[in-house]
Every structure is written in structure tokens, then in C-alpha cells.
Amino acid sequence: MTVTRFAPSPTGYLHVGNLRTALFNFLITRKAGGTFILRLDDTDPERSRQEYADAIKEDLEWLGLAWDRVERQSDRLDRYAGAADALRAAGRLYECFETPGELDLKRRKQLGMGRPPVYDRAALALSDTQRAELRAERGPGHWRFKLDHERIEWDDGILGRISIDAASVSDPVLIRGDGQVLYTLASVVDDTEMGVTHVVRGSDHVTNTATQIQIIRALGGTVPSFAHHSLLTGPQGEALSKRLGTLSLRDLRAQGVEPMALLSLMARLGSSQPVELASTIDELVDGFDIAQFGSAPTKFDVNDLFPLTARRLHTLPLAAVAGDVAALGVPDALAPRFWDVVRDNITVRSDMADWWALFRDGARQPEIEEADREFVAEALELLPEPPYDENTWAEWTAAVRERTGRKGKSLFMPLRKAVTGMSRGPEMADVMPLLQKKPG
Ligand code: GLU
């Protein structure tokens, strides 16, 4: 059985980059059958907030990415302590006392000598007495995992065969001086104990994966399959990291992006398969194939979401928007016709409001050409008061033609503008029955 997890830290709102991770894990699980775990990586008590945890759930619910189970790392601290003890007993965890400033100095020296800034393992050479002295002087140290200096290799579901020389990587800190367990260890303990079979995450985690594979083995766990997706860039290939704050899922929701538009784009962007608007999540599940994704950075343009959103709205039945339509004050009896007319003429749901204002109150400032003013005034005299029906437009324009002799575009266009304030839009035969007031 496939077990995956989406493991955001509740230290901020989810953005499009996180969504990619969540969606890939979700789709893999739904396709294979299995369990999709929402894991809140909240071991950092200063930065983790309940409001972000709630927001993460709300955003996933909005998208329809249902999880089977929630886990919180803060509930599992005793498990991590147990794993740390096991690593200590196996001689794989060692205490270090360097301050951040000292570490920084070491790194700069190494770089100055043209060497990679890898931790020099000075703490391994400390005697028991020296350690006791340092502990008395500086307080408890932080704990590093002692990597085996060998090549760490795996077949990545996206990147292919990966081989990393462990000697080129610093021994990772797993426990801070204040006792806080870091993600690198907590994640391994969870993945192992929860039977996670597939880990999909961003390519910024590739080095973590190398060290985590060794930690998993040291703890006697089974190494899951790993796949690292490329990171998103802006449309010009520029780094997106700074702008991700404005590309939060809640911002996109507030801008009117439809969930299925967003999911359809993210399920295909960066793959060799074309983006297609899906109508259900099941369709996305069927068409998903992680092997189709490439390792190159993936360009994301928020503007691509709006044509997809418009197309999604065109396909929606009234039932899917009935709440929004009713909230505008559209009478129930008019709702089906209103939605039929409006759905092909909006980009986002909230555009409906302008249409209803137009039907309810009339066009605000119809731009009538000088040469048409008299004609329009005369035509409006021939239009009775509402209610109108689907024959009104034909009957009215026939009467106006008879009276004025105008026909074709010079007949219809000024009248369309007089009624809607626009030179293009829905069929006038469909518009007339929606008017709550006589135009003019
Ligand atoms: N909390 C980690 C992150 O958000 C999870 C990474 C992982 O999937 O292991 O980057």
C-alpha cells in the first residue's frame, strides 16, 4: 500500500510551490490506493502557529485535497527523543559546542582556501573532560549525526539516478542546544514509523535526502522512494521565492481563481503532458504520471490561471454557483437564465456582480454616438415596461425597424449599447428577460 505525506511547517500560508508538493503526493496516493497523511511539522514552537495550521487545512479543503490522517510533530517529541537515544547508543550522534559565530568563521576560512564549507568534525576529537568543561561553560551542546563517508545513492522518481558523496556534506545537526529536535530527524522518525513509502518534495531537499537515507538506515528503517520536483520560477525564469508570499493559496482564492483551474495547471506544469482543464479530481488522478516531470525549473505565470478559471466557470451548472447567485439577490426564478447568460461572459465568479447590477439597475453610462441619440430615444418609446421575455428583443427591434427604417448593425448596435452600455456581450434575446427596469 502506498503511504505519502504532505508535511508543511505551520509557519506561514501555503503558496503555489507548496501546492505542487501537496498535489503530487495526493495524486500518487489516490492513483495507487493508499493513505495520504497531512503532517504538520511544528517542532519549532516559536515560529509555528495554530492559525497557520488551521489555514493550511482550510486551503487544502478549498482545493478538495482530502487527507486521510493528520499528524503533528509536536505530539511526537518522545518518539524523537527515543530515536536520538538509539543513535547515541550506536555512536552516530555526537555533541558539539561551536557557537554560530565560530562555525561561520570556519566556513569562511574553508571557502577562502577554496574548500567546500563542510563541518570539520572538531567536536569528535573532544575528550570527556573537555566536553564537560565546554558544557559547564556554554551549556548543553547541539548534536550532529555522524555520516558514513561513502557515496549515498538512490533512483529519484524525477531526477533519475542520484549519487552524493557524504564527505561533501556537513554532519547534520539533529538536536539543538536547547533540546529542540530538528526536522531532519523528526521527519525520518515519522516517515519510518508511519510506513511512508513515497516522499515527493522540492529539489531544495536533495541534500537532506542524502543524509536522511543514512539516518533511516541507522535507525533500522526502510528507505522510501524519493522524488524531487523542480522549483517554480516566475514567467521570466526569475526566482519566485521572494514573491511566494503574494502567491499564497488564499490570495489566489481571493482573486477568484477556481480550485479546479489551479489544480489542472499544477498537475501538468513542468511535465511533458499538456495542461488540460479537468472537470474532476478523479480525472487528474487518472492522467497523473510523475515520470513525465522534468528536472528543469518550472515557469509559473499566475496569469495562466485566469483563462482556465473562465473556462471552468463556463462548464459549471447553476447548482455549483447557486449560493453566489442567490447572495447577489437574483430571484430564484431568474437564476437559471441569469447563469446561462453570464457564465460565458465572466473571468472570475465575482464578475457576476457587475452583470446583476446591470440587469437590476440598468447600464450606468451607455455611450451612445451623437448620431444615434435621437434614434435611441425614439426606439425606447416603443419599448414597454418590464417584465420582458425571450421574444421582447425580436418584437421591439421589429417595431423600431418599422418606425425608423434602420436595419442590420445600425439598428441593433445602438440598442445593444443603450441597454447594456457595451458593444459586445451576450445575446440580447437572453438579456431582455433579465432586465428589472426599462432602459433609458
Ligand atoms: N516541513 C518540511 C518542509 O516544509 C517538509 C519537507 C519534507 O517533505 O520532508 O520543507
XYZ file of C-alpha atoms and ligand atoms in Angstrom:
450
model
C 0.000 0.000 0.000
C 1.187 3.486 -0.851
C 1.618 5.891 2.043
C 2.564 9.509 1.349
C 2.614 12.650 3.374
C 2.419 16.357 2.812
C 4.485 17.953 5.561
C 4.184 21.729 5.701
C 5.512 23.718 8.630
C 2.690 25.827 10.057
C 4.826 28.955 9.979
C 3.023 30.693 7.125
C 0.359 30.298 4.468
C 0.601 27.699 1.731
C 1.722 29.022 -1.646
C 1.780 27.604 -5.170
C 5.135 25.931 -4.544
C 3.758 24.021 -1.545
C 0.699 23.132 -3.560
C 2.828 21.300 -6.086
C 4.224 19.107 -3.319
C 0.817 18.508 -1.768
C -0.825 17.722 -5.083
C 1.839 15.292 -6.321
C 1.726 13.314 -3.081
C -2.062 13.343 -3.105
C -2.325 12.212 -6.741
C 0.211 9.413 -6.305
C -1.731 8.079 -3.352
C -5.148 8.325 -4.939
C -3.855 6.657 -8.077
C -2.168 3.759 -6.282
C -4.683 3.478 -3.448
C -3.338 4.175 -0.002
C -3.038 6.750 2.718
C -2.285 10.436 2.316
C -1.109 11.939 5.582
C -1.186 15.622 6.417
C 1.768 16.083 8.731
C 2.291 19.372 10.480
C 5.996 19.920 11.004
C 5.633 22.060 14.084
C 8.714 21.268 16.152
C 9.687 24.940 16.151
C 7.485 26.393 18.897
C 8.480 29.973 18.183
C 7.514 30.021 14.536
C 4.643 27.506 14.455
C 1.154 28.924 14.921
C -2.249 27.327 15.268
C -3.747 29.890 12.894
C -1.396 28.709 10.135
C -2.209 25.064 10.852
C -5.908 25.935 10.510
C -5.241 27.922 7.344
C -3.334 25.008 5.780
C -6.310 22.711 6.357
C -8.736 25.283 5.042
C -6.691 25.774 1.870
C -6.452 22.029 1.222
C -10.178 21.672 1.812
C -10.885 24.503 -0.602
C -8.921 22.577 -3.227
C -10.574 19.265 -2.409
C -7.276 17.601 -1.451
C -8.651 15.444 1.331
C -6.171 13.828 3.691
C -6.726 10.515 5.436
C -4.922 11.352 8.657
C -3.357 14.311 10.442
C -0.182 14.048 12.458
C 1.513 16.769 14.451
C 5.202 16.517 15.194
C 4.728 18.372 18.472
C 2.688 15.359 19.698
C 5.557 13.013 18.973
C 8.525 14.564 20.763
C 9.039 11.459 22.918
C 9.474 9.351 19.779
C 12.206 11.667 18.551
C 13.942 11.577 21.930
C 13.868 7.784 21.769
C 15.379 7.791 18.273
C 18.089 10.213 19.420
C 18.959 7.850 22.280
C 19.208 4.959 19.843
C 21.537 6.941 17.583
C 23.663 7.965 20.574
C 23.915 4.364 21.688
C 25.016 3.411 18.174
C 27.732 6.070 18.242
C 26.081 8.069 15.435
C 25.235 11.211 17.393
C 27.885 13.487 18.843
C 27.726 16.628 20.886
C 29.256 19.843 19.536
C 29.783 23.182 21.210
C 30.750 25.631 18.464
C 28.810 28.882 18.512
C 27.175 30.079 15.282
C 29.914 32.702 15.038
C 32.671 30.095 15.300
C 31.029 27.931 12.678
C 30.717 30.885 10.383
C 34.410 31.678 10.791
C 35.347 28.081 9.956
C 33.180 28.200 6.857
C 34.735 31.428 5.677
C 38.246 30.073 6.176
C 37.393 26.959 4.183
C 35.882 28.992 1.378
C 38.934 31.272 1.411
C 41.103 28.225 0.828
C 38.843 27.103 -1.988
C 37.445 24.211 0.011
C 33.790 23.275 0.432
C 32.382 24.580 3.741
C 31.852 21.192 5.352
C 31.869 20.849 9.161
C 35.357 19.687 10.197
C 34.194 17.323 12.946
C 36.405 19.033 15.504
C 33.955 18.030 18.233
C 34.651 14.353 17.565
C 38.160 14.857 18.934
C 36.982 16.255 22.275
C 37.845 14.241 25.379
C 35.233 13.601 28.079
C 36.888 16.224 30.267
C 36.894 18.835 27.506
C 33.256 18.131 26.800
C 32.367 18.512 30.473
C 34.239 21.813 30.585
C 32.556 23.145 27.474
C 29.170 22.076 28.780
C 29.827 23.876 32.071
C 30.980 26.973 30.177
C 28.500 27.105 27.330
C 25.555 24.965 28.375
C 24.401 21.801 26.600
C 25.762 21.369 23.086
C 23.969 20.600 19.845
C 24.036 17.097 18.417
C 25.218 16.092 14.990
C 24.642 12.876 13.106
C 27.902 11.253 12.061
C 27.619 10.458 8.380
C 29.357 7.413 6.980
C 31.727 8.752 4.376
C 30.551 6.800 1.384
C 28.506 7.602 -1.690
C 24.779 7.844 -0.994
C 22.730 6.775 -3.988
C 19.108 6.469 -4.948
C 16.888 6.325 -8.021
C 14.908 9.513 -7.884
C 11.387 9.372 -9.317
C 12.021 12.619 -11.194
C 15.769 13.290 -11.202
C 16.899 9.762 -12.071
C 19.994 8.194 -10.514
C 21.469 10.421 -7.807
C 24.852 9.887 -6.192
C 26.146 12.158 -3.453
C 29.481 11.891 -1.702
C 28.658 12.023 2.016
C 32.075 13.561 2.673
C 30.932 16.667 0.784
C 28.070 17.201 3.240
C 28.273 18.505 6.826
C 27.160 16.129 9.544
C 23.601 17.403 10.044
C 22.547 18.894 13.372
C 19.606 16.866 14.644
C 19.141 18.394 18.099
C 19.747 21.992 19.045
C 21.483 23.127 22.226
C 18.099 23.992 23.749
C 16.939 20.433 23.128
C 14.709 21.188 20.151
C 14.633 18.273 17.721
C 15.154 19.416 14.161
C 13.148 18.482 11.131
C 15.882 16.239 9.681
C 15.457 13.730 12.491
C 11.755 14.218 13.196
C 10.889 13.646 9.553
C 12.865 10.403 9.386
C 11.285 9.055 12.562
C 7.814 9.876 11.250
C 8.406 8.503 7.773
C 9.748 5.288 9.259
C 7.099 4.789 11.946
C 4.219 5.814 9.701
C 5.328 3.461 6.940
C 5.711 6.222 4.357
C 6.503 4.561 1.033
C 6.926 7.589 -1.245
C 8.336 11.010 -0.472
C 7.816 13.730 -3.056
C 9.207 17.136 -2.220
C 11.066 20.064 -3.730
C 14.571 19.717 -5.121
C 15.814 22.018 -2.341
C 15.647 18.859 -0.202
C 18.036 16.708 -2.257
C 20.937 17.034 0.198
C 18.576 16.399 3.120
C 17.526 13.217 1.410
C 21.109 12.006 1.235
C 21.622 12.496 4.973
C 18.165 11.198 5.831
C 18.804 7.962 3.949
C 21.727 7.291 6.266
C 19.686 8.205 9.358
C 16.855 5.903 8.270
C 19.340 3.045 7.866
C 20.951 3.823 11.221
C 17.505 3.556 12.824
C 16.783 0.287 11.060
C 14.015 1.759 8.887
C 13.118 1.122 5.261
C 14.178 3.791 2.798
C 11.128 5.083 0.896
C 11.109 6.033 -2.795
C 12.135 9.645 -3.241
C 11.186 12.083 -5.982
C 12.254 15.726 -6.029
C 10.286 18.106 -8.190
C 11.854 21.223 -9.648
C 11.224 24.567 -8.038
C 8.929 27.145 -9.567
C 10.246 30.338 -11.103
C 8.427 33.392 -12.393
C 7.449 33.660 -16.083
C 10.904 35.042 -16.993
C 12.731 32.336 -15.061
C 13.284 34.682 -12.119
C 13.414 33.241 -8.601
C 9.954 33.038 -7.127
C 10.995 32.635 -3.517
C 10.588 36.349 -2.715
C 7.209 36.562 -4.367
C 5.758 33.375 -2.941
C 4.198 35.423 -0.169
C 1.926 37.047 -2.726
C 1.232 33.727 -4.392
C -0.398 32.214 -1.358
C -3.355 29.958 -1.986
C -5.569 32.338 -0.060
C -4.536 35.247 -2.276
C -5.345 33.229 -5.351
C -8.691 32.283 -3.848
C -9.389 35.939 -3.055
C -8.548 36.813 -6.658
C -11.242 34.412 -7.790
C -9.109 31.540 -9.066
C -11.225 28.382 -9.261
C -9.760 25.335 -7.460
C -10.063 23.079 -10.498
C -8.243 25.622 -12.673
C -5.376 25.786 -10.195
C -5.207 22.007 -9.766
C -5.341 21.394 -13.511
C -2.421 23.729 -14.111
C -0.294 22.439 -11.257
C -0.885 18.773 -12.123
C 0.738 19.301 -15.524
C 3.030 22.339 -15.353
C 6.622 21.229 -15.788
C 5.659 17.890 -17.314
C 5.687 16.760 -20.921
C 1.898 16.439 -20.872
C -0.154 19.448 -21.989
C -2.196 21.426 -19.469
C -5.813 20.394 -19.807
C -8.707 21.690 -17.794
C -10.008 18.719 -15.825
C -13.553 18.674 -14.574
C -12.940 16.451 -11.566
C -10.072 15.479 -9.314
C -10.533 11.883 -10.480
C -9.619 12.977 -13.991
C -6.402 14.480 -12.646
C -5.670 11.277 -10.773
C -6.135 9.187 -13.922
C -3.894 11.387 -16.028
C -1.104 11.858 -13.492
C 2.334 10.406 -14.124
C 5.233 11.688 -12.087
C 7.725 10.219 -14.562
C 6.598 12.877 -17.054
C 8.047 15.707 -14.964
C 11.415 17.189 -15.769
C 14.202 18.437 -13.544
C 14.446 21.929 -15.079
C 12.994 24.826 -13.079
C 9.323 25.251 -13.901
C 7.982 28.607 -15.048
C 4.797 29.683 -13.378
C 2.706 32.621 -14.537
C -0.217 33.492 -12.310
C -1.988 34.970 -15.347
C -2.361 31.481 -16.803
C -4.865 30.749 -14.061
C -7.481 33.206 -15.285
C -8.287 31.775 -18.740
C -8.549 28.363 -17.070
C -10.796 29.837 -14.399
C -13.038 31.385 -17.059
C -13.236 28.074 -18.900
C -14.046 26.278 -15.691
C -16.886 28.692 -14.966
C -18.327 28.147 -18.457
C -18.730 24.474 -17.670
C -20.314 24.828 -14.234
C -24.011 24.105 -13.741
C -26.106 26.576 -11.790
C -26.019 24.273 -8.776
C -22.292 24.903 -8.406
C -22.750 28.663 -8.131
C -26.282 28.867 -6.759
C -25.071 30.276 -3.438
C -23.186 33.112 -5.126
C -26.104 33.866 -7.423
C -28.578 33.954 -4.549
C -26.222 36.148 -2.492
C -26.410 38.787 -5.219
C -30.166 38.941 -4.787
C -31.058 37.309 -8.104
C -34.623 35.983 -7.722
C -34.765 32.170 -7.847
C -36.993 32.196 -10.896
C -34.395 34.181 -12.868
C -31.330 32.314 -11.601
C -31.101 29.663 -14.368
C -31.361 32.263 -17.118
C -29.008 34.627 -15.315
C -26.300 31.967 -15.007
C -26.776 30.841 -18.602
C -26.222 34.362 -19.868
C -23.454 35.340 -17.512
C -21.192 32.301 -17.318
C -19.750 32.803 -20.790
C -19.031 36.444 -20.061
C -17.048 36.336 -16.834
C -13.471 35.500 -15.870
C -14.000 35.034 -12.147
C -17.143 34.434 -10.109
C -17.212 37.898 -8.621
C -17.666 39.362 -12.128
C -21.260 38.161 -11.793
C -21.978 41.100 -9.516
C -21.448 43.658 -12.279
C -23.807 41.793 -14.552
C -26.501 41.624 -11.927
C -26.076 45.349 -11.177
C -26.536 45.998 -14.882
C -29.703 43.905 -15.133
C -31.123 45.306 -11.914
C -30.271 48.995 -12.286
C -29.616 49.465 -15.985
C -26.429 50.465 -17.789
C -24.681 53.220 -15.912
C -23.436 55.395 -18.735
C -24.377 53.955 -22.071
C -22.103 55.534 -24.656
C -24.442 56.430 -27.432
C -22.939 58.078 -30.505
C -24.192 61.586 -31.211
C -25.733 60.423 -34.482
C -27.738 57.704 -32.701
C -29.155 59.703 -29.775
C -32.431 60.620 -31.419
C -32.829 57.168 -32.844
C -32.331 55.553 -29.448
C -34.784 57.925 -27.761
C -37.385 57.098 -30.392
C -36.711 53.372 -30.055
C -37.072 53.445 -26.291
C -40.524 54.947 -26.672
C -41.511 51.728 -28.407
C -40.325 49.536 -25.528
C -42.936 48.761 -22.869
C -42.122 48.450 -19.166
C -40.750 45.062 -17.960
C -41.191 42.159 -17.384
C -39.741 41.079 -20.702
C -39.476 37.634 -22.191
C -37.350 35.898 -24.825
C -39.442 37.443 -27.628
C -39.095 41.021 -26.430
C -35.900 41.799 -28.331
C -37.241 40.486 -31.657
C -40.577 42.251 -31.253
C -39.011 45.500 -30.151
C -36.379 45.668 -32.867
C -39.012 44.763 -35.488
C -41.154 47.660 -34.302
C -38.157 50.009 -34.313
C -37.207 48.915 -37.839
C -40.736 49.597 -39.000
C -40.794 53.054 -37.433
C -37.267 54.237 -38.353
C -36.338 52.239 -41.420
C -32.983 51.276 -39.833
C -31.796 47.707 -40.113
C -28.786 45.468 -39.532
C -25.946 46.747 -37.444
C -27.119 50.357 -37.383
C -30.359 49.145 -35.858
C -29.021 46.613 -33.378
C -25.759 48.138 -32.174
C -27.117 51.408 -30.739
C -29.878 49.476 -28.996
C -27.464 46.956 -27.552
C -25.344 49.839 -26.244
C -28.375 51.632 -24.860
C -29.422 48.531 -22.918
C -26.074 47.111 -21.777
C -23.656 50.024 -22.108
C -21.408 47.729 -24.144
C -20.927 46.984 -27.795
C -20.419 43.270 -27.214
C -21.836 40.697 -24.862
C -24.495 38.054 -24.520
C -27.382 37.510 -26.923
C -29.840 40.357 -26.483
C -32.795 37.978 -26.680
C -31.422 36.396 -23.500
C -30.590 39.699 -21.842
C -34.005 41.332 -22.136
C -35.882 38.919 -19.821
C -33.338 39.658 -17.093
C -33.902 43.406 -17.048
C -35.593 44.618 -13.904
C -36.084 48.142 -15.207
C -36.861 49.703 -18.539
C -33.612 51.020 -20.045
C -33.065 54.724 -20.533
N 8.467 20.641 6.667
C 9.334 20.369 5.551
C 9.195 21.473 4.559
O 8.183 22.141 4.548
C 8.960 19.045 4.939
C 9.888 18.558 3.923
C 9.591 17.111 3.589
O 8.667 16.884 2.808
O 10.244 16.243 4.114
O 10.096 21.760 3.805
